[in-house]
PDB file of C-alpha atoms in Angstrom:
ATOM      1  CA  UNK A 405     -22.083  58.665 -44.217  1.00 56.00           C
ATOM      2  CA  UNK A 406     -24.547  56.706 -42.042  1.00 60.00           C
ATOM      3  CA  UNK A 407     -23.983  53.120 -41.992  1.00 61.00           C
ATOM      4  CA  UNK A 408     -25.859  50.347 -40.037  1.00 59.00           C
ATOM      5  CA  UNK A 409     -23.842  48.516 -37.191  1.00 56.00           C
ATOM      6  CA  UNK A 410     -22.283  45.432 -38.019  1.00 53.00           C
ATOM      7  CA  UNK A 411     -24.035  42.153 -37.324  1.00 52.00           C
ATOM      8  CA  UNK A 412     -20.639  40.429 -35.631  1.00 51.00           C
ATOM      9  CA  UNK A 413     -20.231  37.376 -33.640  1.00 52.00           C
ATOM     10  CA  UNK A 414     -17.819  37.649 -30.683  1.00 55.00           C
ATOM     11  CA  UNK A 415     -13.907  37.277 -32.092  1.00 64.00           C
ATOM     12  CA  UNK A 416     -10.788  36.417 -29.834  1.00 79.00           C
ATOM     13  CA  UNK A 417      -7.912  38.500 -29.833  1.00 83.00           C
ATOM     14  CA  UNK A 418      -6.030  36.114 -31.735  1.00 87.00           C
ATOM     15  CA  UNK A 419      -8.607  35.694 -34.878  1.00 85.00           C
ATOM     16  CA  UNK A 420      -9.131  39.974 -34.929  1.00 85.00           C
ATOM     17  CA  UNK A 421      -5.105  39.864 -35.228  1.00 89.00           C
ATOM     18  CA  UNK A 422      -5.508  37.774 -37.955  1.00 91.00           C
ATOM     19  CA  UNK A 423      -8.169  39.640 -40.085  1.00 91.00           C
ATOM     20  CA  UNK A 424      -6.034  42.792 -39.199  1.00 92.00           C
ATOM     21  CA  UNK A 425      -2.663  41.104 -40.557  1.00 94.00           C
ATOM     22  CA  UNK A 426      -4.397  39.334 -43.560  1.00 96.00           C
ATOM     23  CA  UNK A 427      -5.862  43.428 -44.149  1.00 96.00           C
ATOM     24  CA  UNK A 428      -2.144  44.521 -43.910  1.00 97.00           C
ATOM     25  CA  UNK A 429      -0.921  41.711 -46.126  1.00 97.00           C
ATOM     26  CA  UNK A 430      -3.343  42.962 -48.848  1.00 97.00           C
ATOM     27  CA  UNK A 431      -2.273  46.564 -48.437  1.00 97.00           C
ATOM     28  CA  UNK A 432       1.377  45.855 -48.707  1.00 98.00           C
ATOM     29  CA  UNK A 433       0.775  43.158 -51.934  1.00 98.00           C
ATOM     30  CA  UNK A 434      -0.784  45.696 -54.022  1.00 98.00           C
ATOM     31  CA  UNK A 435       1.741  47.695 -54.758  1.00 98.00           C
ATOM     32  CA  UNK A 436       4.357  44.951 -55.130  1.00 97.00           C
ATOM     33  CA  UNK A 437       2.180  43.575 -57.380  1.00 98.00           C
ATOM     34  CA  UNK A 438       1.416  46.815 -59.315  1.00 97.00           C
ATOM     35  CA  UNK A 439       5.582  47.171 -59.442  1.00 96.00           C
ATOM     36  CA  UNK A 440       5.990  43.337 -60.431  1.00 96.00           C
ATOM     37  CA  UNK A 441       3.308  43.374 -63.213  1.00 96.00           C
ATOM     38  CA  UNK A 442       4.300  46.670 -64.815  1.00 95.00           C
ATOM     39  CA  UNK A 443       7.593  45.690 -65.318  1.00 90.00           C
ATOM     40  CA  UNK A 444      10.843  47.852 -66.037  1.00 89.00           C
ATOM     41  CA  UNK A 445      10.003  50.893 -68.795  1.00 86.00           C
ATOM     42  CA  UNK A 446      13.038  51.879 -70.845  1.00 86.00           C
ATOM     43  CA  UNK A 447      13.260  53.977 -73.744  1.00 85.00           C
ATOM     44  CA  UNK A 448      14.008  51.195 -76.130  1.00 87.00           C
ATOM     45  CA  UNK A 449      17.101  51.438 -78.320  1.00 86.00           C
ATOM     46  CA  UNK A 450      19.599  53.302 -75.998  1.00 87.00           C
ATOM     47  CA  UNK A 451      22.124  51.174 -73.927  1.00 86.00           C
ATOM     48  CA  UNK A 452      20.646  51.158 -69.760  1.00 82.00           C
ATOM     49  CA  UNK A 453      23.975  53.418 -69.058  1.00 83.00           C
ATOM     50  CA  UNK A 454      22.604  56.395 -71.148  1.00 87.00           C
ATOM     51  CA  UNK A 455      19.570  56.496 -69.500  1.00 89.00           C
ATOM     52  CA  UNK A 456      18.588  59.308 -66.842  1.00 89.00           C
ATOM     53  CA  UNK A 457      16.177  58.145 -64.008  1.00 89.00           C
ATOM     54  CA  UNK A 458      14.285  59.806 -61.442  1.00 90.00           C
ATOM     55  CA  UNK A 459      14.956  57.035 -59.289  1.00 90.00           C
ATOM     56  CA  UNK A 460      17.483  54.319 -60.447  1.00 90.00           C
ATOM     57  CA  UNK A 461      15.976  50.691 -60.382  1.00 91.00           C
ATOM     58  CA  UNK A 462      17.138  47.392 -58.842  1.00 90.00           C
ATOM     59  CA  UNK A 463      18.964  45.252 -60.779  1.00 89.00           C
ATOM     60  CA  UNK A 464      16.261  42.483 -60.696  1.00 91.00           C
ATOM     61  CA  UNK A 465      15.995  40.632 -63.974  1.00 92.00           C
ATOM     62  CA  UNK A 466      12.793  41.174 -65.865  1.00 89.00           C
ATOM     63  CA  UNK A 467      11.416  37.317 -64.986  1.00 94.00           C
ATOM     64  CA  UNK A 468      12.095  37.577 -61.329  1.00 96.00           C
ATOM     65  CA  UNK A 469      10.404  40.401 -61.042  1.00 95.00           C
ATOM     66  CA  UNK A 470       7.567  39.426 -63.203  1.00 96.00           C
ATOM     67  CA  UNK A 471       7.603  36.236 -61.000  1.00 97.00           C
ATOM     68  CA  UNK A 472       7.122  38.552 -57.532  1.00 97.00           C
ATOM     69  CA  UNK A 473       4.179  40.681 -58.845  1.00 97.00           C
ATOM     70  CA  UNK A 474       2.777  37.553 -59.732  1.00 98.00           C
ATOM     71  CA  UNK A 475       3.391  35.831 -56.245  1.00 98.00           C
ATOM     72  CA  UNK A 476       2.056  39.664 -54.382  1.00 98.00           C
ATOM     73  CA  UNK A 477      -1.007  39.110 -56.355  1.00 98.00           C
ATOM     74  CA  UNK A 478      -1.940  36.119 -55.598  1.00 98.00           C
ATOM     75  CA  UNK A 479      -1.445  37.077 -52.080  1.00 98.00           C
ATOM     76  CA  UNK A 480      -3.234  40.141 -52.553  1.00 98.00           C
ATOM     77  CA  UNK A 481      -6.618  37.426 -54.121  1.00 98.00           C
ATOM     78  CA  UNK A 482      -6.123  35.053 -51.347  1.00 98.00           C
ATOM     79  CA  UNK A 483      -6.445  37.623 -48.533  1.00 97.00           C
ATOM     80  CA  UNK A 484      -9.554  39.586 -50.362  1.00 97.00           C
ATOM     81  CA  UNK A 485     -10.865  36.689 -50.370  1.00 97.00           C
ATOM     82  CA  UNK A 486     -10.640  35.176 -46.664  1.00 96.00           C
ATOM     83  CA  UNK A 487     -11.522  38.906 -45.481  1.00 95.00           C
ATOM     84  CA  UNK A 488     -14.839  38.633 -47.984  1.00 95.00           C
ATOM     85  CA  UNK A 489     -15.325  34.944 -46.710  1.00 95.00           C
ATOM     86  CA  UNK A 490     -15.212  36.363 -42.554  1.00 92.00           C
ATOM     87  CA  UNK A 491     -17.393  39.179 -43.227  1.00 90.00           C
ATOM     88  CA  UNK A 492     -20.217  37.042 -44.925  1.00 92.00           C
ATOM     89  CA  UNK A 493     -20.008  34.787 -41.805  1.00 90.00           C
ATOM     90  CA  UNK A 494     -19.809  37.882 -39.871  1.00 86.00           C
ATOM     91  CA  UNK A 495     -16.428  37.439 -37.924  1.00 86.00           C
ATOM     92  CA  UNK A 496     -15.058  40.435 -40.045  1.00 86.00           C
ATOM     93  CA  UNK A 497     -17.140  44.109 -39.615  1.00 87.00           C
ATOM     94  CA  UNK A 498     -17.510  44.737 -43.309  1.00 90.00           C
ATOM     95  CA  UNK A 499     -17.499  48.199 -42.688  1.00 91.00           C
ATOM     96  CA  UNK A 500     -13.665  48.065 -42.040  1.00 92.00           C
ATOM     97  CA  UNK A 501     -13.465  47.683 -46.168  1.00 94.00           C
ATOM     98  CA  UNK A 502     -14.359  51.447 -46.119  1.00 95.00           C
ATOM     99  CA  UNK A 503     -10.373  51.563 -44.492  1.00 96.00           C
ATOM    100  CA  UNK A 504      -8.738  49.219 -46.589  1.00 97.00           C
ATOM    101  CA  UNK A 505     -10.262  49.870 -49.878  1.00 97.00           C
ATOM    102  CA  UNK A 506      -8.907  53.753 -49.894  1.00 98.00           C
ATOM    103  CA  UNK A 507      -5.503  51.836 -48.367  1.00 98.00           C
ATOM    104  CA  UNK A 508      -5.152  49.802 -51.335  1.00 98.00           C
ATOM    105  CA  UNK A 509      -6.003  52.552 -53.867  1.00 98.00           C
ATOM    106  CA  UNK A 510      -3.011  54.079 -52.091  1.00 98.00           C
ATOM    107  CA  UNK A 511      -0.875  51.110 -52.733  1.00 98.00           C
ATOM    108  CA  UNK A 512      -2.023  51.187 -56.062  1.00 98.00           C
ATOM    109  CA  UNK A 513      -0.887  54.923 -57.029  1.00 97.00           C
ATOM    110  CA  UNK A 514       2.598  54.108 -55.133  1.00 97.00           C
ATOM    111  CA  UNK A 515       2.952  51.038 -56.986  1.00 97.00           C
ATOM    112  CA  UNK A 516       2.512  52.768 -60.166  1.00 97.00           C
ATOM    113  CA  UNK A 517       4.779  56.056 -59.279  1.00 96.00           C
ATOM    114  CA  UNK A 518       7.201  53.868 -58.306  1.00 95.00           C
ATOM    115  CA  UNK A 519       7.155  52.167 -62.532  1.00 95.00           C
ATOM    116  CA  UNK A 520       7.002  55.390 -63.666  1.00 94.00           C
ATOM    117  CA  UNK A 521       9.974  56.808 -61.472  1.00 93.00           C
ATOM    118  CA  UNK A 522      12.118  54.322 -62.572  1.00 92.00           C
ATOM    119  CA  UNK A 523      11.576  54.490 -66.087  1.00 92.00           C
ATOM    120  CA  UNK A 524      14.401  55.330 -68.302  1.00 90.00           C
ATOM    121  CA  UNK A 525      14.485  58.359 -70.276  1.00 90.00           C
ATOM    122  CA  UNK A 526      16.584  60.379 -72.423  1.00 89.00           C
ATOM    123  CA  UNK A 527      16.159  63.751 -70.573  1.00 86.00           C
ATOM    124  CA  UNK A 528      12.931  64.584 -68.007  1.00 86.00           C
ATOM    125  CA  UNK A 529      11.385  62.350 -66.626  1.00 87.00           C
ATOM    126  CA  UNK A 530       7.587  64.390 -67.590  1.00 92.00           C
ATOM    127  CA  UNK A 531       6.072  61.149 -66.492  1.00 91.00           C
ATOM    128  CA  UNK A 532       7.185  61.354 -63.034  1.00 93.00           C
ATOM    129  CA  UNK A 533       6.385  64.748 -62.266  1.00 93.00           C
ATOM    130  CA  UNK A 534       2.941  64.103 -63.084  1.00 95.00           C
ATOM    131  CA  UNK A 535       2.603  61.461 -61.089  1.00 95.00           C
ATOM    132  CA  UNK A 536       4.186  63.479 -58.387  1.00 95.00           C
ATOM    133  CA  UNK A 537       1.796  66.603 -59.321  1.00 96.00           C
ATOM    134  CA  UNK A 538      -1.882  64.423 -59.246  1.00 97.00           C
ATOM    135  CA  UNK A 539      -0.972  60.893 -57.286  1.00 97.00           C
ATOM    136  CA  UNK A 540       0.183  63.245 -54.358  1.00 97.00           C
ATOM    137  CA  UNK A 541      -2.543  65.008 -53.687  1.00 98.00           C
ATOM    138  CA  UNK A 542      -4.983  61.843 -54.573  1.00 98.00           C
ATOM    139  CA  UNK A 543      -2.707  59.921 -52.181  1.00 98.00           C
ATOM    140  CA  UNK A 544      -3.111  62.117 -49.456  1.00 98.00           C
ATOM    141  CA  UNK A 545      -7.001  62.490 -49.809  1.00 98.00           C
ATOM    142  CA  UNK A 546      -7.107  58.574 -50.084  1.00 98.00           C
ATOM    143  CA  UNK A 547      -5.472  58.546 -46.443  1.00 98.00           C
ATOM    144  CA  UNK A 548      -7.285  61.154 -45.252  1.00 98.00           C
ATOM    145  CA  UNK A 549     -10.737  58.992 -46.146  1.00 98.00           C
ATOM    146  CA  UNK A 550      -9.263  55.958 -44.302  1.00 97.00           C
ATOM    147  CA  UNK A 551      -8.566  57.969 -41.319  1.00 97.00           C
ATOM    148  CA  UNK A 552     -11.930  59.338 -41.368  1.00 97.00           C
ATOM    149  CA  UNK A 553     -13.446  56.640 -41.551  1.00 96.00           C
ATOM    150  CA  UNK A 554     -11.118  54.450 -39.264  1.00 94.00           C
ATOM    151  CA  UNK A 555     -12.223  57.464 -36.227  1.00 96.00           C
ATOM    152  CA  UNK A 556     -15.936  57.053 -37.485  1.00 95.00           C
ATOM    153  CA  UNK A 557     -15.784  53.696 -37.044  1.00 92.00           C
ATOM    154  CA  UNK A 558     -14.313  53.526 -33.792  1.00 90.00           C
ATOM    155  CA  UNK A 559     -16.654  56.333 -31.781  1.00 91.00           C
ATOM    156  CA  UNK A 560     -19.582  54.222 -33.187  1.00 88.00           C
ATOM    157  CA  UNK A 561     -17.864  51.088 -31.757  1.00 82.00           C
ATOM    158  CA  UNK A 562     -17.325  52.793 -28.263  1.00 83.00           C
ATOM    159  CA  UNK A 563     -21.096  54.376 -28.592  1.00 79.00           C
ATOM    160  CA  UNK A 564     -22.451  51.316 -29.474  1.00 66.00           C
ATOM    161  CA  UNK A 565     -20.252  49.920 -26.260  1.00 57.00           C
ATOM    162  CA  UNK A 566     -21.457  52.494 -23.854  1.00 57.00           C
ATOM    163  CA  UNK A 567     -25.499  51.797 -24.975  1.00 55.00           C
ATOM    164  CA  UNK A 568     -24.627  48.511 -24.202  1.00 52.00           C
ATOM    165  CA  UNK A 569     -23.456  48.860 -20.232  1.00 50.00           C
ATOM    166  CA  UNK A 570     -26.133  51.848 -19.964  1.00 49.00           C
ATOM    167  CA  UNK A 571     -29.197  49.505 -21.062  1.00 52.00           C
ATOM    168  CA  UNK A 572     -27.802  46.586 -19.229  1.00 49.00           C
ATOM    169  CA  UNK A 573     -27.641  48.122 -15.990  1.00 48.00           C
TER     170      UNK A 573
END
């Protein structure tokens, strides 16, 4: 996929740490958030002892946990939104969303195995192996399209390094 080099103004080491740890902070928030939002799923009407689970659950009461996927997304908002902000002024390569968007759909499929893995149920847990069976594979594609393009980007970097010193001398 071709893409046009970035129009970027020259960054110090300390403000490309920071666009790389505000990119992580978004990655890790999205699935805290998905987990926080979706709440605990129990079959309704048995006592939490009955239950089987695929993976048992903290004991985190419903509002605190509510309370962090609230917090993770607005984490998750603030940091899309200073990484848009630095790659309109052009501190930011936008191309490195073509990284952190498959990063976060990651996040987003953990996030929600996770709620389904530690739902109650009387029984199987169908739910989970489904999620096992598709968000598996679709994980594992999603990482290999970050990875892809994480190597793309980088030999056009280093091309577009060596032109430089070549035309310059």
């Amino acid at each position: 996929m071709p893409t046009s080099p970035a129009t970027r103004t020259p960054t110090s080491t300390l403000t490309r740490a920071l666009h790389g740890g505000t990119a992580v902070l978004l990655i890790a928030a999205v699935p805290v958030a998905v987990i926080g939002l979706l709440g605990q799923d129990d079959y309704q009407g048995v006592p939490r002892s009955e239950l089987d689970y695929a993976v048992r659950p903290p004991d985190i009461p419903a509002g605190r946990m509510t309370a962090i996927g609230v917090v993770a997304l607005l984490l998750a908002a603030v940091a899309t939104a200073f990484l848009l902000r630095e790659g309109r002024r052009g501190a930011v390569d936008r191309r490195r969303w073509q990284v952190v968007c498959p990063l976060v759909g990651v996040g987003v499929i953990l996030g929600f195995g996770y709620h389904v893995a530690t739902a109650g149920a009387i029984g199987a847990n169908i739910g989970f192996g489904l999620v096992i069976l598709f968000g598996g594979p679709l994980v594992v594609a999603l990482l290999v399209v970050a990875v892809a393009r994480e190597q793309a980007l980088r030999a056009a970097a280093s091309v577009g390094h060596a032109s430089r010193h070549v035309t310059a001398t």
